[in-house]
């Protein structure tokens, strides 16, 4: 009996061939890019901030300082082919990942348009989104898009969709090791031949005081 099933075959990367990180970008507490982060670390700058910059303490045991990211509300929706309503209902982590993916591709010396249709995977590590609950339950006027815009899978899928990537695309949640596991998964996929290249990222933002408090209590 003959079978009509067809299976995909992948060309494995030879063991002697190295896999490298060719581009990088990011945003960190009081550091808007990698260069600022490097300068701040080399100059031994304190990157922590008073939490009153973002919210008032709602509990006597709340931490008074934390690492705060700048410009978390700014986003060029039109540049990434999003409407204003979609952008407002999209998790800020997702928006920043789009921005820094573009920067990382440029940093690698690649034109983002050249990646369209390529077997490039996207692997994003993230373990919690406070935005999903806030927008979904407290902003009903957002017209349903938060169900998608604040879903964890969109952290990866939005990148694949925006840049036209045809490789595997998913978010991973392994708690504190999420980003590390995303890197390991990307390496495995490239080595096995399932991806020709990969975009790896990680995101974590505490936008609600009680989320910060819960992490503080761990």
Short mmCIF file of C-alpha atoms in Angstrom, two decimals, residues 53 132 144 187 189 192 202 209-210:
data_model
loop_
_atom_site.label_atom_id
_atom_site.label_comp_id
_atom_site.label_asym_id
_atom_site.label_seq_id
_atom_site.Cartn_x
_atom_site.Cartn_y
_atom_site.Cartn_z
CA UNK A 53 7.79 58.36 38.62
CA UNK A 132 -3.72 42.06 29.06
CA UNK A 144 -12.16 43.47 21.16
CA UNK A 187 19.97 27.70 18.13
CA UNK A 189 16.14 25.27 15.06
CA UNK A 192 18.58 21.35 12.63
CA UNK A 202 12.82 38.84 25.63
CA UNK A 209 1.98 48.51 41.12
CA UNK A 210 0.51 45.22 42.34
#
